[in-house]
């Protein structure tokens, strides 16, 4: 990766997390990264980090080997039109724009354009991203490996999937942090209801989620097995689990992921 020049069209929170994560992991150098953004203050921040700034998207594209598209989805069309005249088929475009398909980029940049569509999630801001990606047929394996390395630098779960499954990824890990935040809030509220101070309750709820996730990640055991290890006969945990089952806890989460998947799919459809 350090041999390639990276250009970021848009340098919002997600793009910042990825680019600065690469620098932190020493996978590239600041001199190899250039950014554009419509917000002057963001460009000033980039310069303070030692990055280059470009005065135009076409200029950035001409300079870059890998172009990361990190603008609002509704801005993708105008940006593609802007950069198409200077695009060349040896460049790689990495898109982190939700709902924008590979086909959309190919229509503007050519059928043989190398496009990698990526779905990270917001915990990449703390180097804990869950990411999935898919590449166009023109992408070579070593190019997909480059993109894998970029996002593995800011997270512990990076997976290549067929593009049609990225909508499911959106519902699961893309939207999933919101579901977990809701669970943490509910656990914290329950602690307060039981008499705990808010700061203590929130701290315990957060660490419970972190600890449980690490148990799944590091033990290699199925969550059901780990649940059983906490659930003793006629104990407190089984009483709570029984209530969650009565309240359709599992079904609620499955339906939430499915609703988000369906919405992502709808957003990916082109208007008639």
PDB file of C-alpha atoms in Angstrom:
ATOM      1  CA  UNK A   1       0.000   0.000   0.000  1.00  0.00           C
ATOM      2  CA  UNK A   2       2.871   2.376   0.771  1.00  0.00           C
ATOM      3  CA  UNK A   3       3.796   2.327  -2.918  1.00  0.00           C
ATOM      4  CA  UNK A   4       0.428   3.767  -3.948  1.00  0.00           C
ATOM      5  CA  UNK A   5      -0.917   7.300  -3.741  1.00  0.00           C
ATOM      6  CA  UNK A   6      -4.271   7.633  -1.984  1.00  0.00           C
ATOM      7  CA  UNK A   7      -6.787  10.345  -2.792  1.00  0.00           C
ATOM      8  CA  UNK A   8      -9.863  10.990  -0.648  1.00  0.00           C
ATOM      9  CA  UNK A   9     -12.779  12.803  -2.279  1.00  0.00           C
ATOM     10  CA  UNK A  10     -14.482  14.017   0.865  1.00  0.00           C
ATOM     11  CA  UNK A  11     -12.665  13.852   4.196  1.00  0.00           C
ATOM     12  CA  UNK A  12     -15.445  13.468   6.732  1.00  0.00           C
ATOM     13  CA  UNK A  13     -15.338  11.355   9.890  1.00  0.00           C
ATOM     14  CA  UNK A  14     -15.173   7.969   8.154  1.00  0.00           C
ATOM     15  CA  UNK A  15     -12.507   9.046   5.643  1.00  0.00           C
ATOM     16  CA  UNK A  16     -10.478  10.606   8.445  1.00  0.00           C
ATOM     17  CA  UNK A  17     -10.656   7.412  10.475  1.00  0.00           C
ATOM     18  CA  UNK A  18      -9.430   5.304   7.560  1.00  0.00           C
ATOM     19  CA  UNK A  19      -6.628   7.626   6.434  1.00  0.00           C
ATOM     20  CA  UNK A  20      -5.334   8.383   9.925  1.00  0.00           C
ATOM     21  CA  UNK A  21      -5.661   4.705  10.836  1.00  0.00           C
ATOM     22  CA  UNK A  22      -3.382   3.811   7.929  1.00  0.00           C
ATOM     23  CA  UNK A  23      -0.831   6.333   9.171  1.00  0.00           C
ATOM     24  CA  UNK A  24      -1.067   5.057  12.732  1.00  0.00           C
ATOM     25  CA  UNK A  25      -0.444   1.501  11.547  1.00  0.00           C
ATOM     26  CA  UNK A  26       2.453   2.772   9.384  1.00  0.00           C
ATOM     27  CA  UNK A  27       0.917   1.267   6.250  1.00  0.00           C
ATOM     28  CA  UNK A  28       1.547   4.471   4.318  1.00  0.00           C
ATOM     29  CA  UNK A  29       3.034   7.937   4.717  1.00  0.00           C
ATOM     30  CA  UNK A  30       1.301  11.301   4.937  1.00  0.00           C
ATOM     31  CA  UNK A  31       3.032  12.394   1.736  1.00  0.00           C
ATOM     32  CA  UNK A  32       1.120   9.639  -0.095  1.00  0.00           C
ATOM     33  CA  UNK A  33      -2.338  10.957   0.896  1.00  0.00           C
ATOM     34  CA  UNK A  34      -4.227  13.859  -0.702  1.00  0.00           C
ATOM     35  CA  UNK A  35      -7.740  15.012   0.154  1.00  0.00           C
ATOM     36  CA  UNK A  36     -10.446  17.292  -1.158  1.00  0.00           C
ATOM     37  CA  UNK A  37     -13.448  18.588   0.752  1.00  0.00           C
ATOM     38  CA  UNK A  38     -15.989  21.373   0.414  1.00  0.00           C
ATOM     39  CA  UNK A  39     -15.391  22.502   4.017  1.00  0.00           C
ATOM     40  CA  UNK A  40     -12.262  24.695   4.379  1.00  0.00           C
ATOM     41  CA  UNK A  41     -11.838  23.833   8.060  1.00  0.00           C
ATOM     42  CA  UNK A  42     -11.604  20.132   7.202  1.00  0.00           C
ATOM     43  CA  UNK A  43      -8.838  20.837   4.703  1.00  0.00           C
ATOM     44  CA  UNK A  44      -7.002  22.824   7.381  1.00  0.00           C
ATOM     45  CA  UNK A  45      -7.249  19.815   9.695  1.00  0.00           C
ATOM     46  CA  UNK A  46      -5.855  17.580   6.951  1.00  0.00           C
ATOM     47  CA  UNK A  47      -2.888  19.890   6.499  1.00  0.00           C
ATOM     48  CA  UNK A  48      -2.212  19.853  10.243  1.00  0.00           C
ATOM     49  CA  UNK A  49      -2.045  16.058   9.986  1.00  0.00           C
ATOM     50  CA  UNK A  50       0.587  16.403   7.287  1.00  0.00           C
ATOM     51  CA  UNK A  51      -1.666  15.465   4.387  1.00  0.00           C
ATOM     52  CA  UNK A  52      -1.805  17.203   1.032  1.00  0.00           C
ATOM     53  CA  UNK A  53      -4.925  19.013  -0.106  1.00  0.00           C
ATOM     54  CA  UNK A  54      -6.065  19.371  -3.696  1.00  0.00           C
ATOM     55  CA  UNK A  55      -7.968  22.280  -5.181  1.00  0.00           C
ATOM     56  CA  UNK A  56     -10.146  20.051  -7.384  1.00  0.00           C
ATOM     57  CA  UNK A  57     -11.433  16.510  -7.651  1.00  0.00           C
ATOM     58  CA  UNK A  58     -10.061  15.952 -11.192  1.00  0.00           C
ATOM     59  CA  UNK A  59      -6.619  17.103 -10.052  1.00  0.00           C
ATOM     60  CA  UNK A  60      -6.768  14.686  -7.122  1.00  0.00           C
ATOM     61  CA  UNK A  61      -7.812  11.809  -9.401  1.00  0.00           C
ATOM     62  CA  UNK A  62      -4.957  12.474 -11.815  1.00  0.00           C
ATOM     63  CA  UNK A  63      -2.482  12.337  -8.895  1.00  0.00           C
ATOM     64  CA  UNK A  64      -3.928   9.244  -7.190  1.00  0.00           C
ATOM     65  CA  UNK A  65      -3.538   5.505  -7.748  1.00  0.00           C
ATOM     66  CA  UNK A  66      -6.426   4.699  -5.386  1.00  0.00           C
ATOM     67  CA  UNK A  67      -9.364   7.099  -5.090  1.00  0.00           C
ATOM     68  CA  UNK A  68     -11.648   6.811  -2.064  1.00  0.00           C
ATOM     69  CA  UNK A  69     -15.118   8.218  -2.721  1.00  0.00           C
ATOM     70  CA  UNK A  70     -16.366   9.457   0.654  1.00  0.00           C
ATOM     71  CA  UNK A  71     -19.068  12.012  -0.190  1.00  0.00           C
ATOM     72  CA  UNK A  72     -22.789  12.023   0.538  1.00  0.00           C
ATOM     73  CA  UNK A  73     -24.556   9.469  -1.698  1.00  0.00           C
ATOM     74  CA  UNK A  74     -26.541  12.198  -3.460  1.00  0.00           C
ATOM     75  CA  UNK A  75     -23.280  13.871  -4.496  1.00  0.00           C
ATOM     76  CA  UNK A  76     -21.803  10.786  -6.166  1.00  0.00           C
ATOM     77  CA  UNK A  77     -23.402  11.465  -9.565  1.00  0.00           C
ATOM     78  CA  UNK A  78     -22.024  14.995  -9.932  1.00  0.00           C
ATOM     79  CA  UNK A  79     -18.579  13.894  -8.741  1.00  0.00           C
ATOM     80  CA  UNK A  80     -18.478  11.007 -11.227  1.00  0.00           C
ATOM     81  CA  UNK A  81     -19.318  13.429 -14.045  1.00  0.00           C
ATOM     82  CA  UNK A  82     -16.563  15.727 -12.829  1.00  0.00           C
ATOM     83  CA  UNK A  83     -13.817  13.084 -12.673  1.00  0.00           C
ATOM     84  CA  UNK A  84     -14.811  10.909 -15.660  1.00  0.00           C
ATOM     85  CA  UNK A  85     -12.738  12.889 -18.229  1.00  0.00           C
ATOM     86  CA  UNK A  86      -9.516  12.217 -16.290  1.00  0.00           C
ATOM     87  CA  UNK A  87     -10.275   8.664 -15.150  1.00  0.00           C
ATOM     88  CA  UNK A  88      -8.008   5.855 -16.374  1.00  0.00           C
ATOM     89  CA  UNK A  89      -8.668   2.130 -16.121  1.00  0.00           C
ATOM     90  CA  UNK A  90      -5.520   1.417 -14.087  1.00  0.00           C
ATOM     91  CA  UNK A  91      -6.859   3.397 -11.107  1.00  0.00           C
ATOM     92  CA  UNK A  92      -8.910   1.848  -8.297  1.00  0.00           C
ATOM     93  CA  UNK A  93     -12.013   3.568  -6.944  1.00  0.00           C
ATOM     94  CA  UNK A  94     -12.995   2.621  -3.406  1.00  0.00           C
ATOM     95  CA  UNK A  95     -16.509   3.712  -2.488  1.00  0.00           C
ATOM     96  CA  UNK A  96     -17.705   4.061   1.110  1.00  0.00           C
ATOM     97  CA  UNK A  97     -20.928   5.758  -0.009  1.00  0.00           C
ATOM     98  CA  UNK A  98     -23.907   3.823   1.348  1.00  0.00           C
ATOM     99  CA  UNK A  99     -26.299   2.404  -1.237  1.00  0.00           C
ATOM    100  CA  UNK A 100     -24.259   3.392  -4.314  1.00  0.00           C
ATOM    101  CA  UNK A 101     -23.748   0.311  -6.495  1.00  0.00           C
ATOM    102  CA  UNK A 102     -20.723  -0.744  -8.515  1.00  0.00           C
ATOM    103  CA  UNK A 103     -22.873  -0.436 -11.641  1.00  0.00           C
ATOM    104  CA  UNK A 104     -23.483   3.245 -10.903  1.00  0.00           C
ATOM    105  CA  UNK A 105     -19.749   3.923 -11.041  1.00  0.00           C
ATOM    106  CA  UNK A 106     -19.265   1.755 -14.130  1.00  0.00           C
ATOM    107  CA  UNK A 107     -21.905   3.726 -16.014  1.00  0.00           C
ATOM    108  CA  UNK A 108     -19.933   6.905 -15.477  1.00  0.00           C
ATOM    109  CA  UNK A 109     -16.351   5.623 -15.543  1.00  0.00           C
ATOM    110  CA  UNK A 110     -16.599   2.673 -17.934  1.00  0.00           C
ATOM    111  CA  UNK A 111     -17.487  -1.013 -17.692  1.00  0.00           C
ATOM    112  CA  UNK A 112     -13.845  -1.933 -17.184  1.00  0.00           C
ATOM    113  CA  UNK A 113     -13.393   0.478 -14.260  1.00  0.00           C
ATOM    114  CA  UNK A 114     -11.898  -1.044 -11.110  1.00  0.00           C
ATOM    115  CA  UNK A 115     -14.500  -0.384  -8.404  1.00  0.00           C
ATOM    116  CA  UNK A 116     -14.527  -1.685  -4.832  1.00  0.00           C
ATOM    117  CA  UNK A 117     -17.688  -1.022  -2.859  1.00  0.00           C
ATOM    118  CA  UNK A 118     -17.066  -1.026   0.889  1.00  0.00           C
ATOM    119  CA  UNK A 119     -19.462  -0.993   3.840  1.00  0.00           C
ATOM    120  CA  UNK A 120     -17.580  -0.055   7.037  1.00  0.00           C
ATOM    121  CA  UNK A 121     -19.318   1.100  10.195  1.00  0.00           C
ATOM    122  CA  UNK A 122     -18.831   4.017  12.562  1.00  0.00           C
ATOM    123  CA  UNK A 123     -16.685   2.153  15.147  1.00  0.00           C
ATOM    124  CA  UNK A 124     -13.867   2.558  12.622  1.00  0.00           C
ATOM    125  CA  UNK A 125     -13.504   5.935  14.391  1.00  0.00           C
ATOM    126  CA  UNK A 126     -12.046   3.981  17.332  1.00  0.00           C
ATOM    127  CA  UNK A 127     -10.295   1.339  15.159  1.00  0.00           C
ATOM    128  CA  UNK A 128     -13.001  -1.266  15.834  1.00  0.00           C
ATOM    129  CA  UNK A 129     -14.751  -1.377  12.466  1.00  0.00           C
ATOM    130  CA  UNK A 130     -16.729  -4.281  11.069  1.00  0.00           C
ATOM    131  CA  UNK A 131     -16.355  -4.025   7.282  1.00  0.00           C
ATOM    132  CA  UNK A 132     -17.430  -5.929   4.180  1.00  0.00           C
ATOM    133  CA  UNK A 133     -16.485  -5.221   0.573  1.00  0.00           C
ATOM    134  CA  UNK A 134     -17.076  -6.356  -3.004  1.00  0.00           C
ATOM    135  CA  UNK A 135     -15.108  -5.658  -6.172  1.00  0.00           C
ATOM    136  CA  UNK A 136     -15.989  -5.248  -9.832  1.00  0.00           C
ATOM    137  CA  UNK A 137     -14.856  -7.980 -12.283  1.00  0.00           C
ATOM    138  CA  UNK A 138     -11.959  -5.816 -13.473  1.00  0.00           C
ATOM    139  CA  UNK A 139     -10.305  -5.830 -10.040  1.00  0.00           C
ATOM    140  CA  UNK A 140      -7.342  -8.157  -9.628  1.00  0.00           C
ATOM    141  CA  UNK A 141      -6.795 -10.157  -6.453  1.00  0.00           C
ATOM    142  CA  UNK A 142      -3.808  -8.088  -5.335  1.00  0.00           C
ATOM    143  CA  UNK A 143      -5.895  -4.925  -5.707  1.00  0.00           C
ATOM    144  CA  UNK A 144      -8.664  -6.374  -3.539  1.00  0.00           C
ATOM    145  CA  UNK A 145      -5.984  -7.388  -1.035  1.00  0.00           C
ATOM    146  CA  UNK A 146      -4.858  -3.738  -0.909  1.00  0.00           C
ATOM    147  CA  UNK A 147      -8.381  -2.615  -0.063  1.00  0.00           C
ATOM    148  CA  UNK A 148      -8.679  -5.373   2.548  1.00  0.00           C
ATOM    149  CA  UNK A 149      -5.516  -4.072   4.203  1.00  0.00           C
ATOM    150  CA  UNK A 150      -6.827  -0.510   4.253  1.00  0.00           C
ATOM    151  CA  UNK A 151      -9.899  -1.426   6.279  1.00  0.00           C
ATOM    152  CA  UNK A 152      -8.311  -4.178   8.371  1.00  0.00           C
ATOM    153  CA  UNK A 153      -6.165  -1.342   9.748  1.00  0.00           C
ATOM    154  CA  UNK A 154      -9.231   0.198  11.409  1.00  0.00           C
ATOM    155  CA  UNK A 155     -11.109  -2.905  12.520  1.00  0.00           C
ATOM    156  CA  UNK A 156     -10.993  -6.535  13.530  1.00  0.00           C
ATOM    157  CA  UNK A 157     -13.585  -7.948  11.132  1.00  0.00           C
ATOM    158  CA  UNK A 158     -13.065  -7.366   7.394  1.00  0.00           C
ATOM    159  CA  UNK A 159     -14.794  -9.695   4.928  1.00  0.00           C
ATOM    160  CA  UNK A 160     -15.180  -9.973   1.157  1.00  0.00           C
ATOM    161  CA  UNK A 161     -18.744 -10.808   0.092  1.00  0.00           C
ATOM    162  CA  UNK A 162     -20.800 -10.769  -3.129  1.00  0.00           C
ATOM    163  CA  UNK A 163     -22.151  -7.287  -3.763  1.00  0.00           C
ATOM    164  CA  UNK A 164     -25.802  -8.298  -3.316  1.00  0.00           C
ATOM    165  CA  UNK A 165     -25.032  -9.205   0.312  1.00  0.00           C
ATOM    166  CA  UNK A 166     -23.805  -5.704   1.141  1.00  0.00           C
ATOM    167  CA  UNK A 167     -27.404  -4.712   1.852  1.00  0.00           C
ATOM    168  CA  UNK A 168     -27.512  -7.399   4.539  1.00  0.00           C
ATOM    169  CA  UNK A 169     -24.167  -6.155   5.856  1.00  0.00           C
ATOM    170  CA  UNK A 170     -25.713  -2.683   6.073  1.00  0.00           C
ATOM    171  CA  UNK A 171     -28.574  -4.040   8.175  1.00  0.00           C
ATOM    172  CA  UNK A 172     -26.279  -6.059  10.432  1.00  0.00           C
ATOM    173  CA  UNK A 173     -23.002  -4.254  11.057  1.00  0.00           C
ATOM    174  CA  UNK A 174     -23.708  -0.936   9.325  1.00  0.00           C
ATOM    175  CA  UNK A 175     -26.822  -0.190  11.385  1.00  0.00           C
ATOM    176  CA  UNK A 176     -25.945  -2.595  14.201  1.00  0.00           C
ATOM    177  CA  UNK A 177     -24.097  -0.088  16.409  1.00  0.00           C
ATOM    178  CA  UNK A 178     -27.382   1.787  16.873  1.00  0.00           C
ATOM    179  CA  UNK A 179     -29.052  -1.382  18.154  1.00  0.00           C
ATOM    180  CA  UNK A 180     -26.197  -1.972  20.583  1.00  0.00           C
ATOM    181  CA  UNK A 181     -26.351   1.635  21.802  1.00  0.00           C
ATOM    182  CA  UNK A 182     -30.052   1.139  22.489  1.00  0.00           C
ATOM    183  CA  UNK A 183     -29.296  -2.024  24.465  1.00  0.00           C
ATOM    184  CA  UNK A 184     -26.605  -0.244  26.497  1.00  0.00           C
ATOM    185  CA  UNK A 185     -29.024   2.591  27.231  1.00  0.00           C
ATOM    186  CA  UNK A 186     -31.729   0.137  28.289  1.00  0.00           C
ATOM    187  CA  UNK A 187     -29.352  -1.795  30.560  1.00  0.00           C
ATOM    188  CA  UNK A 188     -28.185   1.483  32.095  1.00  0.00           C
ATOM    189  CA  UNK A 189     -31.781   2.632  32.634  1.00  0.00           C
ATOM    190  CA  UNK A 190     -32.563  -0.683  34.316  1.00  0.00           C
ATOM    191  CA  UNK A 191     -29.637  -0.202  36.675  1.00  0.00           C
ATOM    192  CA  UNK A 192     -30.843   3.288  37.575  1.00  0.00           C
ATOM    193  CA  UNK A 193     -34.336   1.898  38.147  1.00  0.00           C
ATOM    194  CA  UNK A 194     -32.780  -0.585  40.556  1.00  0.00           C
ATOM    195  CA  UNK A 195     -31.055   2.176  42.506  1.00  0.00           C
ATOM    196  CA  UNK A 196     -27.621   2.536  40.918  1.00  0.00           C
ATOM    197  CA  UNK A 197     -26.193   6.000  40.207  1.00  0.00           C
ATOM    198  CA  UNK A 198     -26.316   6.769  36.472  1.00  0.00           C
ATOM    199  CA  UNK A 199     -22.531   6.894  36.009  1.00  0.00           C
ATOM    200  CA  UNK A 200     -22.048   3.549  37.746  1.00  0.00           C
ATOM    201  CA  UNK A 201     -24.908   1.941  35.856  1.00  0.00           C
ATOM    202  CA  UNK A 202     -23.679   3.162  32.463  1.00  0.00           C
ATOM    203  CA  UNK A 203     -20.108   2.072  33.203  1.00  0.00           C
ATOM    204  CA  UNK A 204     -21.261  -1.423  34.161  1.00  0.00           C
ATOM    205  CA  UNK A 205     -23.533  -1.690  31.102  1.00  0.00           C
ATOM    206  CA  UNK A 206     -20.782  -0.619  28.693  1.00  0.00           C
ATOM    207  CA  UNK A 207     -18.193  -2.973  30.190  1.00  0.00           C
ATOM    208  CA  UNK A 208     -20.697  -5.842  30.190  1.00  0.00           C
ATOM    209  CA  UNK A 209     -21.170  -5.449  26.429  1.00  0.00           C
ATOM    210  CA  UNK A 210     -17.413  -5.091  25.794  1.00  0.00           C
ATOM    211  CA  UNK A 211     -16.630  -8.111  27.965  1.00  0.00           C
ATOM    212  CA  UNK A 212     -19.326 -10.318  26.444  1.00  0.00           C
ATOM    213  CA  UNK A 213     -18.209  -9.407  22.915  1.00  0.00           C
ATOM    214  CA  UNK A 214     -14.585 -10.246  23.762  1.00  0.00           C
ATOM    215  CA  UNK A 215     -15.681 -13.576  25.208  1.00  0.00           C
ATOM    216  CA  UNK A 216     -17.332 -14.477  21.905  1.00  0.00           C
ATOM    217  CA  UNK A 217     -14.404 -13.155  19.872  1.00  0.00           C
ATOM    218  CA  UNK A 218     -11.583 -14.724  21.861  1.00  0.00           C
ATOM    219  CA  UNK A 219     -13.058 -17.979  23.191  1.00  0.00           C
ATOM    220  CA  UNK A 220     -14.180 -19.267  19.796  1.00  0.00           C
ATOM    221  CA  UNK A 221     -17.332 -20.620  21.440  1.00  0.00           C
ATOM    222  CA  UNK A 222     -20.829 -20.149  20.050  1.00  0.00           C
ATOM    223  CA  UNK A 223     -22.849 -17.428  21.823  1.00  0.00           C
ATOM    224  CA  UNK A 224     -25.446 -20.032  22.829  1.00  0.00           C
ATOM    225  CA  UNK A 225     -22.770 -22.042  24.658  1.00  0.00           C
ATOM    226  CA  UNK A 226     -21.514 -18.937  26.453  1.00  0.00           C
ATOM    227  CA  UNK A 227     -25.076 -18.015  27.402  1.00  0.00           C
ATOM    228  CA  UNK A 228     -25.549 -21.458  28.960  1.00  0.00           C
ATOM    229  CA  UNK A 229     -22.369 -21.016  31.001  1.00  0.00           C
ATOM    230  CA  UNK A 230     -23.951 -17.984  32.712  1.00  0.00           C
ATOM    231  CA  UNK A 231     -27.385 -19.556  33.115  1.00  0.00           C
ATOM    232  CA  UNK A 232     -27.557 -21.740  36.228  1.00  0.00           C
ATOM    233  CA  UNK A 233     -30.707 -23.744  37.128  1.00  0.00           C
ATOM    234  CA  UNK A 234     -33.412 -21.675  38.833  1.00  0.00           C
ATOM    235  CA  UNK A 235     -30.994 -18.729  38.960  1.00  0.00           C
ATOM    236  CA  UNK A 236     -31.248 -15.022  38.236  1.00  0.00           C
ATOM    237  CA  UNK A 237     -29.983 -15.161  34.644  1.00  0.00           C
ATOM    238  CA  UNK A 238     -32.525 -17.726  33.433  1.00  0.00           C
ATOM    239  CA  UNK A 239     -35.278 -15.574  34.961  1.00  0.00           C
ATOM    240  CA  UNK A 240     -34.046 -12.642  32.878  1.00  0.00           C
ATOM    241  CA  UNK A 241     -33.577 -14.770  29.752  1.00  0.00           C
ATOM    242  CA  UNK A 242     -37.128 -16.091  30.125  1.00  0.00           C
ATOM    243  CA  UNK A 243     -38.431 -12.520  30.174  1.00  0.00           C
ATOM    244  CA  UNK A 244     -36.414 -11.605  27.070  1.00  0.00           C
ATOM    245  CA  UNK A 245     -37.848 -14.644  25.292  1.00  0.00           C
ATOM    246  CA  UNK A 246     -41.380 -13.628  26.294  1.00  0.00           C
ATOM    247  CA  UNK A 247     -40.705 -10.127  24.925  1.00  0.00           C
ATOM    248  CA  UNK A 248     -39.416 -11.550  21.595  1.00  0.00           C
ATOM    249  CA  UNK A 249     -35.902 -10.148  22.051  1.00  0.00           C
ATOM    250  CA  UNK A 250     -34.329 -12.334  19.349  1.00  0.00           C
ATOM    251  CA  UNK A 251     -37.139 -11.731  16.873  1.00  0.00           C
ATOM    252  CA  UNK A 252     -36.982  -7.972  17.425  1.00  0.00           C
ATOM    253  CA  UNK A 253     -33.282  -7.875  16.500  1.00  0.00           C
ATOM    254  CA  UNK A 254     -33.776 -10.127  13.473  1.00  0.00           C
ATOM    255  CA  UNK A 255     -36.631  -7.927  12.246  1.00  0.00           C
ATOM    256  CA  UNK A 256     -34.550  -4.774  12.797  1.00  0.00           C
ATOM    257  CA  UNK A 257     -31.711  -6.144  10.651  1.00  0.00           C
ATOM    258  CA  UNK A 258     -34.188  -7.235   7.981  1.00  0.00           C
ATOM    259  CA  UNK A 259     -35.905  -3.827   7.927  1.00  0.00           C
ATOM    260  CA  UNK A 260     -32.562  -2.061   7.517  1.00  0.00           C
ATOM    261  CA  UNK A 261     -31.525  -4.540   4.803  1.00  0.00           C
ATOM    262  CA  UNK A 262     -34.740  -3.915   2.887  1.00  0.00           C
ATOM    263  CA  UNK A 263     -34.319  -0.152   3.201  1.00  0.00           C
ATOM    264  CA  UNK A 264     -30.737  -0.363   1.955  1.00  0.00           C
ATOM    265  CA  UNK A 265     -31.893  -2.425  -1.010  1.00  0.00           C
ATOM    266  CA  UNK A 266     -34.588   0.135  -1.814  1.00  0.00           C
ATOM    267  CA  UNK A 267     -32.063   2.969  -1.677  1.00  0.00           C
ATOM    268  CA  UNK A 268     -29.805   1.077  -4.085  1.00  0.00           C
ATOM    269  CA  UNK A 269     -32.550   0.884  -6.699  1.00  0.00           C
ATOM    270  CA  UNK A 270     -32.488   3.451  -9.439  1.00  0.00           C
ATOM    271  CA  UNK A 271     -35.619   5.564  -9.940  1.00  0.00           C
ATOM    272  CA  UNK A 272     -37.654   4.784 -13.051  1.00  0.00           C
TER     273      UNK A 272
END
